[in-house]
XYZ file of C-alpha atoms in Angstrom:
674
model
C -0.083 -0.138 -0.120
C 1.569 3.516 -0.982
C 0.974 6.124 1.301
C 1.161 9.607 0.806
C 0.260 12.259 3.734
C 1.195 16.073 3.716
C 4.007 16.635 6.668
C 3.587 20.150 6.129
C 2.676 23.050 3.875
C 3.202 26.731 3.649
C 1.419 29.690 1.940
C 2.883 32.998 1.331
C 0.459 35.827 -0.468
C -1.968 32.849 -1.164
C -5.632 33.869 -1.119
C -5.160 36.795 1.314
C -2.929 34.608 3.387
C 0.615 36.524 3.827
C 2.693 33.878 5.654
C 1.361 30.477 7.455
C 3.080 27.160 7.572
C 1.051 23.892 8.602
C 2.325 20.570 10.367
C 0.458 18.043 10.439
C 0.319 14.686 11.928
C -2.279 11.165 11.433
C -4.819 13.417 12.514
C -4.528 17.256 11.976
C -7.742 19.225 13.194
C -7.403 22.888 11.245
C -10.206 25.291 13.731
C -11.014 28.700 12.869
C -14.674 31.003 12.455
C -15.534 31.586 9.270
C -13.320 32.878 6.362
C -9.986 32.672 8.205
C -8.825 30.323 6.159
C -9.168 26.414 6.508
C -10.574 26.275 3.208
C -8.046 28.225 1.954
C -5.485 25.436 3.038
C -7.268 22.703 1.204
C -7.242 24.726 -1.834
C -3.266 25.150 -1.321
C -2.525 21.717 -1.367
C -4.855 21.214 -4.365
C -3.551 23.793 -6.182
C 0.932 23.013 -5.440
C -0.547 19.361 -6.966
C -2.580 20.422 -10.290
C -2.518 23.734 -10.136
C -6.611 24.166 -9.615
C -9.068 24.923 -6.595
C -10.699 21.765 -4.714
C -13.491 21.860 -7.041
C -11.154 22.018 -9.860
C -11.438 25.176 -11.611
C -8.182 26.604 -12.566
C -5.773 29.306 -11.392
C -7.184 31.766 -13.955
C -10.914 31.197 -12.655
C -10.130 31.677 -8.829
C -8.376 34.232 -7.256
C -4.705 33.590 -5.446
C -3.739 36.754 -5.348
C -3.648 39.070 -2.697
C -6.662 42.039 -2.443
C -6.908 45.215 -0.763
C -9.824 46.439 1.165
C -11.436 47.825 -2.272
C -10.818 44.631 -3.837
C -7.470 45.031 -5.763
C -4.857 42.976 -6.924
C -1.731 43.931 -4.824
C 0.802 44.555 -7.524
C 4.567 42.771 -7.694
C 3.685 40.238 -4.999
C 4.677 36.439 -5.583
C 2.342 34.033 -4.645
C 3.747 30.785 -3.432
C 2.440 27.257 -1.810
C 5.068 24.959 -0.573
C 4.240 21.146 0.546
C 6.494 19.129 1.760
C 4.814 14.706 1.726
C 5.945 11.846 3.013
C 5.696 9.269 0.095
C 5.849 5.595 1.402
C 8.294 6.945 3.368
C 10.439 8.985 1.082
C 10.438 13.256 1.885
C 9.292 14.654 -1.308
C 9.103 19.252 -1.525
C 6.563 20.253 -4.244
C 6.522 23.992 -4.788
C 4.448 26.355 -7.199
C 5.136 30.261 -7.231
C 2.793 32.355 -9.477
C 5.017 35.776 -10.090
C 3.467 38.863 -12.525
C 5.936 39.550 -15.346
C 6.242 43.655 -15.176
C 7.902 45.082 -18.108
C 9.069 48.620 -19.483
C 8.117 48.965 -23.001
C 10.037 50.814 -25.245
C 9.870 54.835 -25.268
C 7.903 54.932 -21.341
C 9.263 55.270 -17.848
C 6.688 53.055 -16.477
C 6.504 49.601 -15.591
C 3.700 47.258 -17.300
C 1.867 44.436 -15.938
C 2.797 41.574 -19.712
C 1.049 38.750 -17.643
C 1.425 36.175 -15.143
C 4.536 33.182 -14.995
C 4.338 30.409 -13.156
C 7.586 28.427 -11.353
C 8.113 25.027 -10.448
C 10.000 22.963 -7.850
C 10.677 19.757 -6.633
C 13.035 19.139 -4.081
C 14.477 22.841 -4.157
C 15.368 22.010 -8.158
C 13.578 24.130 -10.916
C 11.813 22.072 -13.184
C 9.149 22.937 -16.649
C 5.720 22.560 -16.437
C 5.616 18.959 -18.189
C 8.075 17.955 -15.949
C 6.612 18.972 -12.708
C 3.436 17.267 -13.958
C 4.594 14.026 -14.505
C 6.831 14.058 -11.133
C 3.219 14.955 -9.660
C 1.141 12.420 -11.576
C 4.370 9.515 -10.787
C 3.269 10.260 -7.012
C -0.716 10.519 -7.521
C -3.198 11.427 -10.584
C -5.546 13.587 -10.297
C -8.663 11.685 -10.863
C -7.463 9.603 -8.130
C -6.659 12.237 -6.085
C -9.533 13.964 -6.116
C -11.271 10.395 -5.170
C -9.655 9.808 -2.476
C -9.178 13.150 -0.761
C -12.762 14.321 -0.727
C -15.505 11.811 0.691
C -18.119 14.148 -1.064
C -16.373 14.120 -4.205
C -17.553 10.229 -5.617
C -21.101 10.132 -4.337
C -21.338 13.299 -6.803
C -20.422 12.000 -10.327
C -22.494 10.872 -12.724
C -23.705 7.463 -12.030
C -22.222 5.892 -15.345
C -19.448 7.199 -13.614
C -19.785 5.778 -10.670
C -21.099 2.294 -12.398
C -18.055 2.236 -14.171
C -15.416 2.362 -11.519
C -17.672 0.578 -9.409
C -17.462 -2.382 -12.075
C -13.545 -2.142 -11.849
C -13.183 -2.817 -8.157
C -15.611 -5.191 -8.737
C -13.274 -6.892 -10.832
C -14.772 -7.236 -14.074
C -17.723 -8.971 -13.780
C -17.825 -10.638 -17.755
C -21.063 -11.435 -19.757
C -19.636 -14.661 -20.424
C -19.426 -15.476 -16.782
C -23.193 -14.739 -16.107
C -24.436 -16.647 -18.751
C -22.361 -19.991 -17.908
C -24.931 -21.722 -16.136
C -27.728 -20.342 -18.099
C -28.648 -21.570 -21.695
C -30.599 -18.371 -22.884
C -27.719 -16.291 -22.132
C -25.380 -18.717 -23.741
C -27.144 -18.749 -26.981
C -27.547 -15.198 -26.537
C -23.391 -14.428 -26.668
C -22.974 -17.259 -29.766
C -25.594 -15.231 -31.429
C -23.482 -11.588 -31.289
C -21.088 -13.054 -33.619
C -18.194 -11.084 -31.920
C -20.347 -7.490 -31.632
C -20.323 -5.765 -28.607
C -23.895 -6.023 -26.525
C -24.929 -2.900 -26.635
C -24.503 -2.771 -30.884
C -26.209 -6.052 -30.979
C -29.281 -4.091 -28.744
C -28.867 -1.225 -31.421
C -29.063 -3.570 -34.220
C -32.499 -4.817 -33.068
C -33.596 -2.067 -32.075
C -32.955 -1.096 -35.752
C -34.306 -4.642 -37.197
C -37.672 -3.621 -34.642
C -38.229 -0.174 -35.950
C -37.762 -1.336 -39.850
C -40.200 -4.467 -39.379
C -42.712 -2.031 -37.222
C -42.991 0.445 -40.010
C -43.794 -2.288 -42.378
C -46.618 -3.833 -40.050
C -48.033 -0.108 -39.895
C -48.036 -0.503 -43.665
C -49.609 -3.301 -43.968
C -53.432 -2.702 -43.173
C -53.473 0.624 -45.307
C -52.122 -1.898 -48.092
C -54.588 -4.747 -47.762
C -57.365 -1.890 -47.413
C -55.999 -0.605 -50.881
C -56.477 -4.025 -52.333
C -59.945 -4.938 -51.254
C -60.890 -1.273 -52.580
C -59.709 -2.147 -56.044
C -61.564 -5.269 -55.648
C -64.595 -5.955 -58.063
C -67.827 -7.728 -56.240
C -67.736 -11.200 -57.355
C -70.984 -11.781 -59.758
C -72.316 -15.602 -60.039
C -69.496 -17.057 -62.426
C -71.775 -20.043 -62.357
C -75.171 -18.662 -63.731
C -72.470 -16.525 -66.207
C -71.578 -19.572 -67.070
C -74.070 -21.062 -68.079
C -74.888 -17.804 -69.957
C -71.728 -17.909 -71.748
C -72.826 -21.332 -73.195
C -76.099 -20.731 -73.608
C -75.367 -17.187 -75.742
C -72.800 -19.335 -77.538
C -74.952 -22.462 -78.606
C -77.318 -19.757 -79.521
C -74.598 -17.847 -81.449
C -73.839 -20.867 -83.331
C -77.304 -21.963 -84.376
C -78.073 -18.294 -85.528
C -74.778 -18.805 -87.460
C -75.936 -21.781 -88.910
C -80.024 -20.092 -89.169
C -78.135 -17.514 -91.513
C -76.200 -19.743 -93.687
C -79.585 -21.500 -94.137
C -82.171 -19.907 -95.547
C -84.479 -22.899 -94.662
C -83.337 -23.237 -91.159
C -83.941 -19.017 -90.717
C -87.310 -19.875 -92.274
C -88.154 -22.124 -89.131
C -87.423 -19.215 -86.635
C -90.017 -16.891 -85.300
C -87.473 -13.662 -83.887
C -89.827 -11.834 -82.698
C -91.674 -14.569 -80.494
C -88.118 -16.390 -79.789
C -86.763 -13.203 -78.544
C -90.002 -12.224 -76.088
C -88.976 -15.859 -74.954
C -85.627 -15.550 -74.079
C -85.620 -12.040 -72.391
C -88.412 -13.566 -70.123
C -85.485 -16.302 -69.628
C -83.158 -14.257 -69.027
C -85.202 -12.665 -66.236
C -85.418 -15.671 -64.712
C -81.773 -16.942 -65.024
C -81.344 -13.004 -63.867
C -83.368 -14.134 -60.380
C -81.151 -17.576 -60.216
C -77.939 -15.446 -60.116
C -79.192 -13.250 -57.241
C -80.653 -15.734 -55.354
C -77.194 -17.633 -55.831
C -75.256 -15.167 -55.160
C -77.290 -13.608 -52.004
C -77.051 -17.434 -50.510
C -73.479 -17.797 -50.878
C -72.754 -14.341 -49.863
C -74.675 -15.518 -45.942
C -72.641 -18.476 -46.503
C -69.275 -16.443 -46.448
C -70.245 -14.138 -44.012
C -71.659 -16.696 -41.201
C -68.421 -18.678 -42.006
C -66.066 -15.817 -41.515
C -68.010 -14.675 -38.005
C -67.341 -18.439 -36.891
C -64.122 -18.268 -37.726
C -63.855 -14.707 -36.303
C -64.689 -15.890 -33.209
C -62.604 -18.897 -33.019
C -59.685 -16.662 -33.959
C -60.179 -14.169 -31.234
C -60.481 -16.882 -28.283
C -57.211 -18.251 -29.314
C -55.479 -15.442 -29.448
C -56.942 -14.478 -26.647
C -55.414 -17.996 -24.959
C -52.258 -17.222 -26.525
C -51.297 -13.800 -24.622
C -53.201 -15.120 -21.353
C -50.217 -17.774 -21.574
C -47.630 -14.769 -22.377
C -49.137 -12.910 -19.497
C -48.527 -16.196 -17.578
C -45.166 -16.479 -18.820
C -43.756 -12.975 -18.391
C -45.599 -13.015 -14.721
C -43.184 -16.693 -13.598
C -40.372 -15.080 -14.937
C -40.982 -11.817 -13.173
C -42.089 -13.377 -9.532
C -38.639 -15.896 -9.365
C -36.672 -12.642 -10.096
C -38.708 -11.289 -6.785
C -38.275 -14.754 -4.703
C -34.796 -15.478 -5.380
C -33.849 -11.262 -4.287
C -36.046 -12.014 -1.327
C -33.986 -14.908 -0.820
C -30.726 -13.428 -1.244
C -31.727 -10.314 1.353
C -32.771 -13.054 4.001
C -29.385 -14.922 3.635
C -27.287 -11.829 3.766
C -29.562 -10.596 6.674
C -28.608 -13.794 8.425
C -25.081 -13.170 7.708
C -24.698 -9.394 9.193
C -26.207 -11.537 12.574
C -23.880 -13.781 12.647
C -21.138 -11.294 12.136
C -22.912 -8.528 15.022
C -23.220 -11.930 17.136
C -19.146 -12.421 16.961
C -18.630 -8.805 17.367
C -20.901 -8.830 20.490
C -19.080 -12.094 22.079
C -15.409 -10.231 21.672
C -17.511 -7.197 23.810
C -18.106 -9.347 26.359
C -14.859 -11.072 26.066
C -13.181 -7.852 26.491
C -15.598 -6.660 29.582
C -14.736 -9.748 31.294
C -11.111 -9.239 30.275
C -11.386 -5.259 32.349
C -13.601 -5.970 34.796
C -11.439 -8.560 36.604
C -8.277 -5.969 36.207
C -7.029 -5.121 39.712
C -4.614 -2.168 40.925
C -1.733 -3.694 42.361
C -0.228 -1.477 45.104
C 2.958 -1.886 46.796
C 3.181 -2.969 50.444
C 7.167 -2.233 50.559
C 8.299 1.225 52.598
C 9.475 3.852 51.356
C 13.837 3.512 50.888
C 15.371 7.366 51.310
C 17.570 7.287 48.080
C 20.442 8.744 49.975
C 20.642 6.351 53.254
C 19.038 3.327 51.507
C 16.867 2.994 54.983
C 13.402 2.888 55.418
C 12.035 6.655 55.483
C 10.517 7.968 58.705
C 9.640 11.493 57.391
C 5.756 12.151 58.460
C 5.677 14.601 55.643
C 7.416 11.828 52.930
C 5.270 9.768 53.650
C 1.972 11.508 53.872
C 3.242 12.607 50.085
C 4.008 8.987 49.359
C 0.492 8.027 50.645
C -1.149 10.719 48.601
C 0.361 9.888 45.030
C -0.404 6.181 46.101
C -3.920 6.788 46.661
C -4.484 9.177 43.661
C -2.968 6.582 41.348
C -5.191 3.523 42.385
C -7.818 6.352 42.122
C -6.690 6.962 38.612
C -6.409 3.357 37.810
C -9.929 2.603 39.074
C -11.329 5.977 37.341
C -9.847 4.814 34.001
C -11.109 1.497 34.823
C -14.480 2.599 35.003
C -14.474 4.884 31.797
C -13.204 1.663 29.520
C -15.868 -0.685 31.210
C -18.738 2.000 30.789
C -17.118 1.979 26.807
C -17.285 -1.420 26.378
C -20.918 -1.380 27.612
C -22.179 1.425 25.322
C -20.689 -0.249 21.895
C -21.852 -3.558 23.076
C -25.186 -2.052 23.735
C -24.973 -0.759 20.239
C -23.809 -4.017 18.369
C -27.033 -5.389 20.981
C -29.193 -3.092 18.996
C -28.152 -3.488 15.670
C -28.671 -7.661 15.916
C -32.368 -6.680 17.404
C -32.851 -4.518 14.479
C -31.083 -7.227 12.249
C -32.901 -9.744 13.875
C -36.289 -7.822 13.187
C -35.522 -6.837 9.821
C -34.443 -10.811 8.815
C -38.598 -11.749 10.482
C -39.957 -9.146 8.110
C -38.311 -10.380 5.167
C -39.578 -13.520 5.901
C -42.913 -12.273 6.322
C -43.006 -10.986 3.451
C -41.218 -13.963 1.437
C -43.789 -16.192 3.249
C -47.095 -14.187 1.802
C -44.974 -13.038 -1.204
C -44.885 -17.004 -1.956
C -48.959 -17.333 -1.117
C -49.788 -14.825 -3.263
C -47.984 -15.932 -6.438
C -49.222 -19.107 -6.023
C -52.888 -18.008 -5.821
C -52.010 -15.937 -9.090
C -50.078 -18.581 -10.512
C -52.985 -21.146 -9.991
C -55.388 -18.469 -11.108
C -53.737 -18.082 -14.572
C -53.824 -22.386 -14.486
C -57.546 -21.977 -14.822
C -57.908 -18.994 -16.962
C -55.417 -20.536 -19.516
C -57.304 -23.549 -19.627
C -60.556 -22.022 -19.653
C -59.484 -20.232 -22.478
C -58.119 -23.168 -24.282
C -61.575 -24.959 -23.231
C -63.240 -22.237 -25.681
C -60.996 -22.537 -28.407
C -61.310 -26.123 -28.822
C -65.384 -25.862 -28.446
C -65.783 -23.807 -31.483
C -65.132 -25.340 -34.522
C -63.104 -24.223 -37.406
C -65.835 -23.692 -40.180
C -65.138 -24.885 -44.622
C -66.224 -22.589 -46.716
C -68.391 -24.123 -48.956
C -70.075 -23.020 -52.229
C -73.383 -22.887 -52.734
C -74.939 -24.393 -56.329
C -78.023 -23.851 -57.926
C -79.586 -27.313 -57.045
C -79.143 -26.987 -53.540
C -81.856 -23.734 -53.195
C -85.849 -24.646 -54.232
C -86.253 -21.177 -55.498
C -83.272 -21.695 -57.806
C -84.646 -25.083 -58.939
C -88.174 -23.132 -59.295
C -86.944 -21.050 -61.620
C -84.716 -23.377 -63.338
C -88.021 -25.491 -64.321
C -89.704 -22.048 -65.621
C -86.796 -21.672 -67.716
C -86.842 -25.450 -68.838
C -90.631 -24.952 -69.818
C -89.980 -21.969 -72.064
C -86.746 -23.000 -73.310
C -89.190 -26.096 -74.824
C -91.565 -23.764 -75.594
C -88.882 -21.556 -77.823
C -88.194 -24.451 -79.519
C -91.426 -25.438 -80.517
C -92.503 -22.239 -82.200
C -92.131 -22.063 -85.937
C -89.598 -19.564 -87.314
C -89.726 -17.508 -90.180
C -86.807 -15.210 -90.336
C -85.239 -13.276 -92.908
C -81.632 -13.138 -93.768
C -81.449 -9.521 -91.785
C -83.538 -10.736 -88.635
C -81.093 -13.265 -88.167
C -77.830 -11.027 -88.445
C -79.503 -8.306 -86.448
C -80.059 -11.228 -83.662
C -76.365 -12.646 -84.132
C -75.343 -9.002 -83.774
C -77.470 -8.786 -80.408
C -76.307 -12.200 -79.193
C -72.504 -11.360 -79.827
C -72.879 -8.440 -77.855
C -74.597 -10.100 -74.742
C -71.951 -13.111 -74.915
C -68.869 -10.046 -75.454
C -70.707 -8.449 -72.362
C -71.043 -11.745 -70.082
C -66.901 -12.388 -71.272
C -66.511 -8.700 -69.560
C -68.200 -10.007 -66.198
C -66.219 -13.396 -66.476
C -62.968 -11.439 -66.687
C -63.253 -9.906 -63.343
C -62.461 -13.538 -61.782
C -58.852 -13.388 -62.758
C -58.507 -9.742 -61.014
C -60.866 -11.022 -58.057
C -58.476 -13.666 -58.062
C -55.027 -12.239 -58.046
C -56.282 -9.805 -55.657
C -57.778 -12.357 -53.099
C -53.773 -14.051 -53.788
C -51.998 -10.930 -53.068
C -54.469 -10.143 -49.789
C -53.206 -13.447 -48.560
C -49.785 -12.415 -49.072
C -49.893 -9.247 -47.029
C -51.633 -11.296 -44.736
C -48.785 -14.283 -44.488
C -46.186 -11.315 -44.417
C -47.909 -9.684 -41.274
C -47.834 -12.855 -39.215
C -44.456 -13.262 -40.485
C -43.152 -9.697 -39.329
C -45.466 -10.363 -36.674
C -43.869 -13.648 -35.721
C -39.846 -11.655 -36.102
C -40.728 -8.720 -34.120
C -41.859 -10.934 -31.454
C -38.902 -12.671 -31.931
C -36.647 -9.713 -31.131
C -38.634 -8.272 -28.245
C -37.777 -11.803 -26.735
C -33.883 -11.308 -28.115
C -34.069 -7.622 -25.902
C -35.985 -9.201 -22.965
C -33.250 -12.106 -22.279
C -30.145 -9.391 -23.612
C -31.628 -6.915 -19.918
C -31.746 -9.777 -18.306
C -28.404 -11.184 -19.145
C -26.944 -7.146 -18.252
C -29.218 -7.333 -15.156
C -27.430 -10.265 -13.839
C -24.528 -8.756 -14.720
C -25.137 -5.757 -12.573
C -26.533 -7.736 -9.559
C -23.574 -10.095 -9.550
C -21.550 -6.436 -9.507
C -23.879 -4.728 -7.196
C -23.356 -8.015 -4.986
C -19.113 -7.938 -4.718
C -20.000 -4.089 -4.314
C -21.406 -4.131 -1.200
C -18.874 -6.661 0.041
C -16.104 -3.997 -0.345
C -17.851 -1.545 1.708
C -18.933 -1.409 5.606
C -22.020 1.113 6.040
C -22.514 1.599 2.035
C -25.037 -0.238 -0.254
C -25.058 0.135 -3.831
C -28.178 -0.449 -5.915
C -27.194 -0.628 -9.843
C -31.041 -0.111 -11.323
C -34.252 1.804 -10.213
C -37.541 1.306 -10.195
C -39.015 2.642 -12.722
C -43.039 3.948 -12.382
C -44.487 1.434 -15.197
C -42.873 -1.285 -12.590
C -39.855 -1.804 -15.061
C -36.203 -1.107 -13.871
C -33.221 0.668 -15.736
C -29.473 0.615 -15.210
C -28.643 3.057 -11.955
C -26.414 3.532 -9.747
C -27.603 4.410 -6.086
C -25.590 4.770 -3.244
C -27.316 4.284 -0.049
C -26.660 3.476 3.905
C -27.836 0.411 5.397
C -31.596 1.863 6.289
C -31.827 2.113 2.953
C -31.533 5.615 3.275
C -30.069 7.547 -0.402
C -26.702 9.342 -0.166
C -28.776 12.099 -1.555
C -31.460 12.239 1.108
C -29.150 11.587 4.650
C -27.565 14.055 6.569
C -24.530 15.645 6.578
C -22.460 13.278 8.705
C -23.697 10.223 6.991
C -22.700 11.555 3.654
C -19.621 12.557 5.113
C -18.869 8.647 6.918
C -20.587 6.754 3.639
C -17.775 8.847 1.751
C -14.848 8.029 3.611
C -16.597 3.860 3.019
C -16.077 4.326 -0.135
C -12.515 5.924 -0.273
C -11.384 2.828 2.090
C -12.792 0.937 -0.582
C -11.247 2.782 -3.379
C -7.875 3.142 -1.854
C -7.344 -0.995 -0.985
C -8.057 -1.356 -4.878
C -5.604 1.293 -5.984
C -3.270 0.475 -3.256
C -2.636 3.282 -2.348
C -4.157 6.450 0.141
C -3.385 10.177 -0.017
C -5.038 13.045 2.901
C -8.271 13.645 3.749
C -10.154 16.754 4.105
C -13.358 16.488 6.427
C -15.034 19.926 5.647
C -17.698 20.660 8.258
C -16.112 18.348 10.793
C -17.515 20.090 13.759
C -21.319 18.543 12.769
C -19.302 14.867 13.141
C -18.990 13.044 16.534
C -17.309 10.308 15.164
C -15.511 9.069 11.980
C -15.600 6.401 10.256
C -11.803 4.623 10.776
C -9.588 5.756 8.070
C -6.130 3.716 6.710
C -5.350 7.851 4.911
C -4.145 10.871 7.045
C -6.793 12.491 8.114
C -7.764 16.697 7.896
C -10.648 17.376 10.078
C -11.919 21.200 8.804
C -13.418 22.611 11.969
C -15.776 26.402 12.081
C -15.207 27.921 15.810
C -15.473 31.477 17.170
C -11.939 31.209 16.909
C -10.763 34.077 15.018
C -6.959 32.829 14.102
C -6.327 29.843 12.980
C -5.736 27.013 15.208
C -3.621 24.407 14.273
C -3.845 20.734 16.564
C-alpha cells in the first residue's frame, strides 16, 4: 500500500494569507471562524499539486492573489505554496510560485504588467511545467487524488462514472461468467458474432423499427387491394349464360347460312321468350349470389370468433410466462436479502461476543499496590519523615483512584459499544423476520396468482376447442328450392321456344347474331373479373401471411431484447453483490425502479438503513464517503490525505487508513492547528 501524507505546507501571499505554515500529523484539526482560511489551506494543497482549486477550477478562474480593502490586486507580489509530503516513506517537497511579469515598454518610463508566470520546484530543483506534472502524476494522478481525498467527490459523480468505477473494483464481471449457467444467455452470446452487446441491442432496435414500419403499412395496403377488388358475380350462372349464348350464336350463324333453318325460326316470338328466360336467369344469379354471400359471412364470423378466442389464449399464456419470470426473480432477490441479513446477524453476534470477552478481561483487572516501605534514596533505609510518607501515601491514593477511574471509563465504553451492537442485532433480527414474512406472504400470493393463470389459460383453451373451424363450401343452384323452381320455368319456356315455328329472314338473323354477340361480350367482360378477384385475393393472403411473419419476427426480436436486458441485469446484480462486500456502511443498487414497474440501469448509493446518499444527513454523507474512500484506496493500493470539511458536525469519523485533516468551524478569529 502506497501512502501519501502531508508533513508541512507553507502559504505565502495566497488568497489573502500573507504567511502561514501548518504542520500535519496522522490526524490534524484546523479550527477557526468562517473566512479565517481553513478552506484556503485545502485549496493551497490542490493548487501546489495540480494548479487548481478544491472544486477543480484553474488558477485563472479562482483568485489566489492578495487584494486590498477595495478588492484590488496588490501588485508585484509572488504567490507561493510549498508542500512537504511523505510518499511511501520518502520526503518530497513540491513548490509552485505564481509571479507577475512587469516590463518597461520601449519609449515609456513606467512598468506595465505583461502577464503571469508560474515556476515549479521539486526538492528545490526548478522544473519545466511538463516535468513537474509528470513528477506529481508519479506520486498520484489527479482523478484518483480527488476521489480519495474528498468524501463527497465520488458520491457526486455522474451515475455512469460511478458504475464504471465500481465495475472495475468488483473485478470486471464478464458477460461470459454470467451466461455460464444459463442456456438462453449462452445462446445469446453465441449469436453476437463478435459484436458488443450494446451494438447488438442497437441492431435489434433498428430491425424492430423497420419491421414495425412495415407492419403499420400492411393494413392500408390490404385496404387498398380490397377497394380495388370488384364484387364477385355469379360465375356459375355467367358460365351457363355464356354457354347458352355461344350455342345460340352457333345456331343463329347456322340459321343465317341456311335459309331453311332461318325460316323455321320466328325471331320476335323467340326474342320475347328469351327475354323472359334471361329475366329468370337473372333472378337465379341473384339468389345464388345472396346465398353464397350469406354463407361466406357466416363462415367468416364463426372463424373470427374462433381466431379471437385463440388469440386471447396465446396472449394469456405469454402474460403468464412474463409473470412467472418476474416473480421468480422477486423471490430469488428476497431469499438473497434473507441470506445477507442472516450473515450480518452472525457477524454482529461475533462482534458482541468479543465485547463480552473484553468486558470480562477489563472487569477482572485489579490495582496492585506496593506493600514495601519508602526507601530513602540517599541513606538506603526506610524513610521515617512524616511529611514525605504523607506525600507518598497521597501519590499512591491518586494512582489507585486514577486506575479505577480509567477502568470505569473503559467498562462504560465497552458496555456502550456492546449495547450498540446488541441494538444492531435486534434491528437485523426484526428485519429478518419482516423479510421472512414478506417472502411467505409473497410466495402464497404468487401461488394463488399462478393457479388463477392456470385455470384462466385452461378455460381459454377449452373455449378454442369448443369453437370448430368452419370450412367455406360454395352453394350450387340445385341446393336452393327457389333456384330449382326458376329453372323449371326456364325449361318450360325453352321448350316452348324450340317448338315455335320460325319465319326469320336473313336480315333478322343478322341482327339477332349481333345482339347475341354483344350479350356474349358483356358476359365475357364480367367473367374476366374472376382473374382480377383471384389475383387480389392472393395478394391479400400474401399480405396477411407477411403480417404474421413480421409479427413473429418482432416477437422474436423482443424476446432477444428481454434476454439481453436480463443478462445485463444479472451482470450488474453480481457487480452489486461484489461491490457491497467492499463497504462497511454503504450499499449500492445498480438499477432503479420505474413508474411502470420496470427497471433501468442506475447507480444508487445508500446506507444500511436504505436512505439514499442525497437524502441522508451531512454526518452520514461524510461517513459513507469515507467508506467509499477506504474501498478505493484498497483497490488502488494508495492512500492520500482526506480533507473533511464541516467536521464540527460529526461525533466520530469512520476509521480510515489515510491521513485525516478536519476543517472545523469555531468562534476563534485565528486559525488553530491541533
